[in-house]
CSV table of C-alpha atoms and ligand atoms in Angstrom, one decimal:
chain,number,residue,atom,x,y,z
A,275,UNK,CA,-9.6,19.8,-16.4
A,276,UNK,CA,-10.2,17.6,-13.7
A,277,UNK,CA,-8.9,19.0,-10.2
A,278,UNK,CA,-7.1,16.3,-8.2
A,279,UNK,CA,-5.6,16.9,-4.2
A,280,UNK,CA,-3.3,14.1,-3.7
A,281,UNK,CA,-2.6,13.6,0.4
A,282,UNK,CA,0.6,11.1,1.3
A,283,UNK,CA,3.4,11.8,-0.8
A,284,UNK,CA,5.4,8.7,0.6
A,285,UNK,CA,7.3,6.3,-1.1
A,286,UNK,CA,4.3,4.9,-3.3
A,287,UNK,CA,2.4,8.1,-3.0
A,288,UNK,CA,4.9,10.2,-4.4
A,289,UNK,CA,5.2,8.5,-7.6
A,290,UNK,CA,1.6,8.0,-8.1
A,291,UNK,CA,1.3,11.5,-7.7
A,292,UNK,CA,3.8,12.5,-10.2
A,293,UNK,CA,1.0,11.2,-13.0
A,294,UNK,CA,-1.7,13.8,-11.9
A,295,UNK,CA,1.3,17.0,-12.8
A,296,UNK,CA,-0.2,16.7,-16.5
A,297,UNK,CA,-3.0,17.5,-18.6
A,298,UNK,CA,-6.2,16.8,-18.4
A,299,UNK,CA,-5.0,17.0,-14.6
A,300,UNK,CA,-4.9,20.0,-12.4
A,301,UNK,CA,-2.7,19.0,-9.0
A,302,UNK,CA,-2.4,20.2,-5.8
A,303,UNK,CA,-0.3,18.6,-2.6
A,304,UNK,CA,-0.3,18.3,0.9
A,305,UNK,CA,1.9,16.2,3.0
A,306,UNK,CA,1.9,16.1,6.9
A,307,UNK,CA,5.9,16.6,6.2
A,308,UNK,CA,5.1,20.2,4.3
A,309,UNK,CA,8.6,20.5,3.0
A,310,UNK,CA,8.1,17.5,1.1
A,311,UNK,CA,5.0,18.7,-0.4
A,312,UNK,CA,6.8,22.1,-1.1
A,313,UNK,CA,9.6,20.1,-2.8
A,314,UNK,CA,6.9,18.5,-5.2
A,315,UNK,CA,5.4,21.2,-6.0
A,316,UNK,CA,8.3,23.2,-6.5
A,317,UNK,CA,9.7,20.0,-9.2
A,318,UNK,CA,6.6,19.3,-10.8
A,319,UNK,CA,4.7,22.9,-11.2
A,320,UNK,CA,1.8,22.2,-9.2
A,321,UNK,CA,0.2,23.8,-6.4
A,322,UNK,CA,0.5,23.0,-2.6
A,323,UNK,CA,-2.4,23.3,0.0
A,324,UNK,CA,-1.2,24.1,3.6
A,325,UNK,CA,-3.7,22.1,4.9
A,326,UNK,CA,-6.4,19.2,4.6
A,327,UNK,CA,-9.0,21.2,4.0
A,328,UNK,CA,-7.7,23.4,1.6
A,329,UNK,CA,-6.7,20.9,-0.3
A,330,UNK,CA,-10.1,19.4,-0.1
A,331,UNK,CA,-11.8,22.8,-1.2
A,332,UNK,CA,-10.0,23.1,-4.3
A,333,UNK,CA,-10.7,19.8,-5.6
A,334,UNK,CA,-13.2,17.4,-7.4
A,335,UNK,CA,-11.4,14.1,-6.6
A,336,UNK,CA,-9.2,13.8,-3.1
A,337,UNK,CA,-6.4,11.0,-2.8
A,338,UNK,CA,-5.5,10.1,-0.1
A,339,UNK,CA,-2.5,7.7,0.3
A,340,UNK,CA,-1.3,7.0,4.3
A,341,UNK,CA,-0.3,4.2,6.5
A,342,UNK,CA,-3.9,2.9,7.6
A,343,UNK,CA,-7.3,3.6,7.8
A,344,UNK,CA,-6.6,5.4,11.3
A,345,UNK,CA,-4.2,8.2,9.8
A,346,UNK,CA,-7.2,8.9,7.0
A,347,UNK,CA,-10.1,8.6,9.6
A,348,UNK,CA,-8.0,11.3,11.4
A,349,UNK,CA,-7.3,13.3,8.6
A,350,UNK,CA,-10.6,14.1,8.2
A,351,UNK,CA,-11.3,15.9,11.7
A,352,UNK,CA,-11.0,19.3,13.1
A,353,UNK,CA,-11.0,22.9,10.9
A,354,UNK,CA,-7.8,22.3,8.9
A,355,UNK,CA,-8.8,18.9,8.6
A,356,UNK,CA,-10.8,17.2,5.1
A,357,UNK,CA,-14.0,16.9,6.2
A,358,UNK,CA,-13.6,21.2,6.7
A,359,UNK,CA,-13.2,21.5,3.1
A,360,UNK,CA,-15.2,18.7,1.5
A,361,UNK,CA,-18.3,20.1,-0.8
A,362,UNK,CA,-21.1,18.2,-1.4
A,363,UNK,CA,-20.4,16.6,-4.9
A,364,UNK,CA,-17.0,15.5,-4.1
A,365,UNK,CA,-15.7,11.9,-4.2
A,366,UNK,CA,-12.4,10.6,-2.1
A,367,UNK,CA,-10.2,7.6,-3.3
A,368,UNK,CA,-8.7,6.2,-0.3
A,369,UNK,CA,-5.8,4.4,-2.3
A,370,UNK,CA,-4.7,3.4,1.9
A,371,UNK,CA,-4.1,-0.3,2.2
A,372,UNK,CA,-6.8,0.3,4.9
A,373,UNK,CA,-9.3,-1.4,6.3
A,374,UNK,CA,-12.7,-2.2,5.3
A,375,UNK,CA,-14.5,-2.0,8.6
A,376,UNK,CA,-13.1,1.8,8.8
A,377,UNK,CA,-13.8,2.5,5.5
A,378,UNK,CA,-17.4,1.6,5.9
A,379,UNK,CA,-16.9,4.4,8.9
A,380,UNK,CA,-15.8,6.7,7.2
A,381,UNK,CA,-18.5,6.4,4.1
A,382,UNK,CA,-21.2,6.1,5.9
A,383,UNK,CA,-20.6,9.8,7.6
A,384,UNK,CA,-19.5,11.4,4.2
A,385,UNK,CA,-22.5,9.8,2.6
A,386,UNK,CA,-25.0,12.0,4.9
A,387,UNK,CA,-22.6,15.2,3.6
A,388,UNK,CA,-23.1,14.2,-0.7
A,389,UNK,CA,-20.0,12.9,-0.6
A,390,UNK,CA,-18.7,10.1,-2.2
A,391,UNK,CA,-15.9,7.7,-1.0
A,392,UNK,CA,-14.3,4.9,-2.9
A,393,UNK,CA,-11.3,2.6,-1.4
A,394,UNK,CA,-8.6,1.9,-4.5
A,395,UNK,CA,-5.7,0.4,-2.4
A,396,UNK,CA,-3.2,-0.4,-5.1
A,397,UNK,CA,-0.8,-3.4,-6.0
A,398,UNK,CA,2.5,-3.1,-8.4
A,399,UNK,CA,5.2,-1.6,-5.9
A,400,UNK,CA,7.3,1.6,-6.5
A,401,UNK,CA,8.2,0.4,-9.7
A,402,UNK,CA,4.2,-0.2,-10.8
A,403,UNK,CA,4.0,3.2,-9.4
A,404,UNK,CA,6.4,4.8,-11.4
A,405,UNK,CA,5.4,3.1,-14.7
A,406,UNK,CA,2.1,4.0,-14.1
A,407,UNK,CA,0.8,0.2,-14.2
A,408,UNK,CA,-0.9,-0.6,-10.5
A,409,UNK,CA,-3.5,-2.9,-10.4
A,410,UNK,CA,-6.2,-0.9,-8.5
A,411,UNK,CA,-8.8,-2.5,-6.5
A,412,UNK,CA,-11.8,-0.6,-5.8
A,413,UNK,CA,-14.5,-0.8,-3.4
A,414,UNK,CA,-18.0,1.6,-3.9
A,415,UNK,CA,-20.7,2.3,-5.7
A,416,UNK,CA,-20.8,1.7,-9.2
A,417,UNK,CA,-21.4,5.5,-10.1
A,418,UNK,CA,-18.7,6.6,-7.8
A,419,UNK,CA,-15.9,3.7,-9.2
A,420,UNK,CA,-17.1,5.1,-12.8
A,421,UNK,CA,-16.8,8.4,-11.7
A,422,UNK,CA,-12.6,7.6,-10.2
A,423,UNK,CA,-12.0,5.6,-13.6
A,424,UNK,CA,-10.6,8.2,-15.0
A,425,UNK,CA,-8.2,9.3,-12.3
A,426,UNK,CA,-7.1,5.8,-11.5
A,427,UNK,CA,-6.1,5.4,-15.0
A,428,UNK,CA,-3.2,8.3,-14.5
A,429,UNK,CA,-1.5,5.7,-12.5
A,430,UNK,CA,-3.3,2.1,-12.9
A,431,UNK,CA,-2.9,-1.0,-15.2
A,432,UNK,CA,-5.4,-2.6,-14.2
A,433,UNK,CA,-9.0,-1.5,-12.1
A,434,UNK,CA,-11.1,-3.9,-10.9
A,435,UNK,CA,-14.2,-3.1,-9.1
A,436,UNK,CA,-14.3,-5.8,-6.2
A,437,UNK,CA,-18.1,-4.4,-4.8
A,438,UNK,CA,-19.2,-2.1,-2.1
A,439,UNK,CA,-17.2,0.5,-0.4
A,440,UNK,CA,-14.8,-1.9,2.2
A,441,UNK,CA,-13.7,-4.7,-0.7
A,442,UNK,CA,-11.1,-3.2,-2.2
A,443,UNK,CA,-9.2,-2.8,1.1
A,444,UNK,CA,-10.4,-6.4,2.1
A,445,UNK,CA,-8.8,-7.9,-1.1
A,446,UNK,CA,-5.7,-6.0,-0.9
A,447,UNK,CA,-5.3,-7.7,2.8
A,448,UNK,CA,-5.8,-11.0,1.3
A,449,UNK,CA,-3.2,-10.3,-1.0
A,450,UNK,CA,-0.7,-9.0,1.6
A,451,UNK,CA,-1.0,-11.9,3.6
A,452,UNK,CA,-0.4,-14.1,0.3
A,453,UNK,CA,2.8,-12.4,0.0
A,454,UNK,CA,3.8,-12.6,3.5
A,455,UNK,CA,3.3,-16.3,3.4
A,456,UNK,CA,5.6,-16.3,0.1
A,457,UNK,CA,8.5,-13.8,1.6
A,458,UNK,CA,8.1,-16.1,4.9
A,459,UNK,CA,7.9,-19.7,3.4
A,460,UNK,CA,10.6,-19.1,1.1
A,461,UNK,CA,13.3,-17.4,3.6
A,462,UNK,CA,12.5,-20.8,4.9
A,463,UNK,CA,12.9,-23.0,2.4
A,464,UNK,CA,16.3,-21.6,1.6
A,465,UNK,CA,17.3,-21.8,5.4
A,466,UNK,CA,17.2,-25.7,5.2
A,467,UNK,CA,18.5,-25.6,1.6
A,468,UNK,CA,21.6,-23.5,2.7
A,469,UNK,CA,22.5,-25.8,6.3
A,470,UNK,CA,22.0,-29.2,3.8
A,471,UNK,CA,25.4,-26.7,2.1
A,472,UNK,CA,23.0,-26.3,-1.5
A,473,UNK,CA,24.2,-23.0,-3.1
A,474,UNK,CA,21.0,-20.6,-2.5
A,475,UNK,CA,21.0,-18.6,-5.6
A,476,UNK,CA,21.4,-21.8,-7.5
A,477,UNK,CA,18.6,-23.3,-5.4
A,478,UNK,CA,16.6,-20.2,-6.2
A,479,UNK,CA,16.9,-20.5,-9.6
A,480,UNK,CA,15.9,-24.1,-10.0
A,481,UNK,CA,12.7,-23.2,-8.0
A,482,UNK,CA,11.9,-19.9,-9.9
A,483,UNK,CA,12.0,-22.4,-13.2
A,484,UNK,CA,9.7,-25.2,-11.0
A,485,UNK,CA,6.4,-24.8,-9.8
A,486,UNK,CA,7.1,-23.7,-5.7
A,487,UNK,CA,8.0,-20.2,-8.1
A,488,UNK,CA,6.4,-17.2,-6.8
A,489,UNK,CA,6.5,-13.2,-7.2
A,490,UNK,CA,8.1,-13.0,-4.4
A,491,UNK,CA,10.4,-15.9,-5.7
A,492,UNK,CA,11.1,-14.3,-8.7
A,493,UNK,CA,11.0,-10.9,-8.1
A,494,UNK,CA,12.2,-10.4,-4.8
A,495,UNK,CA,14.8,-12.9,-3.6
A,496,UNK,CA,17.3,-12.4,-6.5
A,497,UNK,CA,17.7,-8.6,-6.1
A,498,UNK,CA,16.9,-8.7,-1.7
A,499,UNK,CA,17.8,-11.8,-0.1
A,500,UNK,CA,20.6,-13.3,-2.5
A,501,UNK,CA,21.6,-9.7,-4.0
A,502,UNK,CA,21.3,-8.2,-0.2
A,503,UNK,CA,20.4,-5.2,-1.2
A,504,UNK,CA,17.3,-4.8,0.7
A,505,UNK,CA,16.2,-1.6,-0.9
A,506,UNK,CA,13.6,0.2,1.6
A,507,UNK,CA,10.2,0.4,-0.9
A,508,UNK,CA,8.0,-0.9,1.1
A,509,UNK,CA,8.1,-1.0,4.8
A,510,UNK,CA,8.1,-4.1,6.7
A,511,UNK,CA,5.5,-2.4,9.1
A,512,UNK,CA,3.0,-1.6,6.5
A,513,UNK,CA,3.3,-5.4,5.9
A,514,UNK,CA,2.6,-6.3,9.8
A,515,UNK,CA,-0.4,-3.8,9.3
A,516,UNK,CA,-1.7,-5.4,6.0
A,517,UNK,CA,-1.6,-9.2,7.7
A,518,UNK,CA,-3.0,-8.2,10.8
A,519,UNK,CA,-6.2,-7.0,8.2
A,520,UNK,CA,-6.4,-9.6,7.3
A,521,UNK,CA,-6.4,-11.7,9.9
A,522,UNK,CA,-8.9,-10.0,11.3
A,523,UNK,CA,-11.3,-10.3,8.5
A,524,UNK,CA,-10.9,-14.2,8.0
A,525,UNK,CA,-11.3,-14.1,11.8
A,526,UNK,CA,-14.0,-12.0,12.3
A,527,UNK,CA,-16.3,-14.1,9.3
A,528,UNK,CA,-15.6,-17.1,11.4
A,529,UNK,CA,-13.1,-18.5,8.7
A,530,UNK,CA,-10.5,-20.8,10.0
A,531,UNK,CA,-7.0,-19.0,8.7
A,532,UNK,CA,-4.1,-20.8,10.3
A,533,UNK,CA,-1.6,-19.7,8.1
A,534,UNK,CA,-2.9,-16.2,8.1
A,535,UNK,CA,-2.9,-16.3,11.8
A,536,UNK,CA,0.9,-17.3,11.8
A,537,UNK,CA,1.8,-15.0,9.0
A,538,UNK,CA,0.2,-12.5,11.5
A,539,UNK,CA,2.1,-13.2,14.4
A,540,UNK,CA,5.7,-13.6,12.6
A,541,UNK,CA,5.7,-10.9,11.1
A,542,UNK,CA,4.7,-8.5,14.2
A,543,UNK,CA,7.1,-10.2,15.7
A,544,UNK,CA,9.8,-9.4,12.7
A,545,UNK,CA,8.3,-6.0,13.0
A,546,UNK,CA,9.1,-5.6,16.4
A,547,UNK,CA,12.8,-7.2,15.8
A,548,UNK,CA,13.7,-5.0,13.1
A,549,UNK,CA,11.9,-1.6,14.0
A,550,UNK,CA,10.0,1.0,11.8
A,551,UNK,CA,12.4,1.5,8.6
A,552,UNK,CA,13.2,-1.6,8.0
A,553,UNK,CA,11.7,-3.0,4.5
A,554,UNK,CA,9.2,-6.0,4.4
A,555,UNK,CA,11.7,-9.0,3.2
A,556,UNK,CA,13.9,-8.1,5.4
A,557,UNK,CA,11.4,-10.4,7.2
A,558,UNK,CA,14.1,-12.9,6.8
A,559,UNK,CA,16.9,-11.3,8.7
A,560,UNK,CA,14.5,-13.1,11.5
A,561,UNK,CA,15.0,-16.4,10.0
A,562,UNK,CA,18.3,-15.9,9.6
A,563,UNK,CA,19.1,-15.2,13.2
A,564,UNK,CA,16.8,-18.1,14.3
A,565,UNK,CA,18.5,-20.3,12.0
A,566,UNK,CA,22.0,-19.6,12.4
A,567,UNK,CA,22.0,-19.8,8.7
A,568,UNK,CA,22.7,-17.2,6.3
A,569,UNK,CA,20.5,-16.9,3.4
A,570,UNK,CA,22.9,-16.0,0.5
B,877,NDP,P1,5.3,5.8,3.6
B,877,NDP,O1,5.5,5.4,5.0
B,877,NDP,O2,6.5,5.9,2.7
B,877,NDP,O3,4.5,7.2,3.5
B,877,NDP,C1,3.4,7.4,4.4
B,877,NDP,C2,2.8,8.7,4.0
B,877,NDP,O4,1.7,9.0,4.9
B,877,NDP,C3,3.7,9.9,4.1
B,877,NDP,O5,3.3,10.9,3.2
B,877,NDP,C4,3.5,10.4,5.5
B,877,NDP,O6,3.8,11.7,5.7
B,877,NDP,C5,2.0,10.2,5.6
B,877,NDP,N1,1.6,10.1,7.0
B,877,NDP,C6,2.0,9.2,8.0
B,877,NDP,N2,1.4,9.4,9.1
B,877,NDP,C7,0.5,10.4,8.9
B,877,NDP,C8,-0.5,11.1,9.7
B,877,NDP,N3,-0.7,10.7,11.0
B,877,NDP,N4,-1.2,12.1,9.2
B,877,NDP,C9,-1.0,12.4,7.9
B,877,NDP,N5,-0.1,11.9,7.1
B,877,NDP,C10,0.6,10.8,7.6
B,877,NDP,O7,4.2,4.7,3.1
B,877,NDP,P2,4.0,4.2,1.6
B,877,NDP,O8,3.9,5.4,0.7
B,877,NDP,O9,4.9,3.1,1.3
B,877,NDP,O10,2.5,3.6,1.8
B,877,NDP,C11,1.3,4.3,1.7
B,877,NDP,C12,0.2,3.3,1.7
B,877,NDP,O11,0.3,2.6,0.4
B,877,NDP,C13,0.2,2.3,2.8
B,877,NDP,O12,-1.1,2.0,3.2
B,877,NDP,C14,0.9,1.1,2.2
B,877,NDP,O13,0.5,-0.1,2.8
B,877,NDP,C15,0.4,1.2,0.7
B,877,NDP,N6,1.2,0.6,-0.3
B,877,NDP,C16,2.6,0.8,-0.4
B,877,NDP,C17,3.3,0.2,-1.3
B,877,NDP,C18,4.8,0.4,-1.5
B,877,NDP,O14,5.4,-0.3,-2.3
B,877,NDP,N7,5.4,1.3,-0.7
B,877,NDP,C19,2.7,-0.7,-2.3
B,877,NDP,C20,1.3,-0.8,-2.2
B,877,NDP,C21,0.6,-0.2,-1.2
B,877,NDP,P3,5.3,12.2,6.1
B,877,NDP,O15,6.0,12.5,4.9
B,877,NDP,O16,5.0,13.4,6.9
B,877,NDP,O17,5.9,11.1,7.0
């Protein structure tokens, strides 16, 4: 059996989770929210830790699954934090969109301890989660990505070692931003189409058979934006943080990113328009209201 302590039952979290509540597996929870964890528990016949560190104790591979790479950095201080419980031996997979500079952090000082960290943010949405088909992109050692193969595979399609502990979390942020372009340049594109009077979801369906076609194109749009059902899987926030990543990273290699830049900024400005909950392509609510047009 392979003991597993999964931290962050969230909306991605949670499902991922549910893979571990089986043979060869043997789960345990913790959530900062310790009803939800209890909840879990409780549904899937697993254990729950009351803190961090127990969770840590009991365990050969720690997930953790937060906002960013401050909530896990924090997670691992103080005596009910992870670092309390970590033994020597023990490997975490941070599967955090987080980001690399922190993660570095973070390795670095559990390196010093024998223990092994390994960034595997993830890519495939709620529904990836819940089918058990992410794409994982890991960032370590090659000894410690072999040794969360096996773990990954409980809830990943695909696992892709990117290189050393940092680039899994760097090429997730690219990826986000790439998406953010496509939720932003598309609310756009249908903007002008709908004030020229074109029907939207017909407009949308020509591109999605064209080649200005995208995931977020034809994924995203038919269900959110024309559908309007804008259901809340992934927050519009964690999005802000994502593009703000990378930003930072083309930025702080020197690499000219203008539309990663303005990706940034709109969408910490969408952020701060349409508050915590709301989910990322709502994004175009903003457009919308700047427009004067509606989308659908
Ligand atoms: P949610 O906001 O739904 O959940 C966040 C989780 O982190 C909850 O379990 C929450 O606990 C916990 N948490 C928040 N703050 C703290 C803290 N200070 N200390 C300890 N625990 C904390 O986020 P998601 O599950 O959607 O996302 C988790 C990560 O996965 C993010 O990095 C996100 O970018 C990434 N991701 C999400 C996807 C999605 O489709 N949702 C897709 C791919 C990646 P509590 O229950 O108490 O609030």
């Amino acid at each position: 059996m392979i003991r597993v302590s999964f931290l962050g039952l969230g909306a991605i979290g949670e499902p991922m989770a549910r893979h571990f509540a089986r043979e060869p597996f043997e789960l345990t929870v913790w959530n900062r929210t310790a009803a939800k964890a209890e909840k879990f528990a409780e549904a899937h016949g697993v254990a729950v830790a009351a803190t961090p560190a127990i969770a840590a104790a009991s365990a050969d591979v720690v997930i953790t699954c937060l906002p960013s790479s401050r909530e896990v950095a924090a997670l691992l201080d103080g005596d009910t934090g992870l670092s309390a419980g970590l033994k020597a031996g023990s490997l975490i997979v941070d599967c955090t969109s987080g980001d690399p500079a922190t993660s570095r952090e973070i390795a670095s000082r559990l390196e010093k301890r024998g223990i092994a960290f390994v960034d595997a943010p993830v890519s495939g949405g709620v529904k990836g989660a819940v089918a058990g088909n992410l794409t994982v992109m890991c960032g370590g050692d090659a000894p410690s990505v072999e040794r969360a193969r096996p773990v990954l595979e409980a809830f990943g399609g695909r696992i892709v070692h990117c290189g050393p502990v940092g680039s899994g979390h760097a090429v997730k942020a690219m990826n986000q931003a790439l998406l953010a372009v496509h939720i932003w340049s598309a609310g756009e594109a249908l903007a002008a189409l709908a004030s020229l009077g074109v029907d939207t979801s017909l407009a949308l369906d020509v591109i999605n058979g064209s080649s200005g076609r995208s995931n977020t194109s034809e994924n995203l749009f038919p269900e959110r934006v024309i559908g309007r059902a804008f259901p809340r899987t992934f927050k519009l926030a964690l999005l802000d943080k994502d593009v703000a990543i990378a930003a930072g990273i083309a930025r702080g290699e020197g690499i000219e990113s203008p539309f990663v830049e303005l990706a940034a900024r709109l969408f910490s400005e969408a952020h701060a328009v349409l508050g915590d909950e709301a989910d990322h392509v709502e994004a175009v609510r903003v457009i919308e209201t700047r427009s004067g047009v509606r989308l659908s």
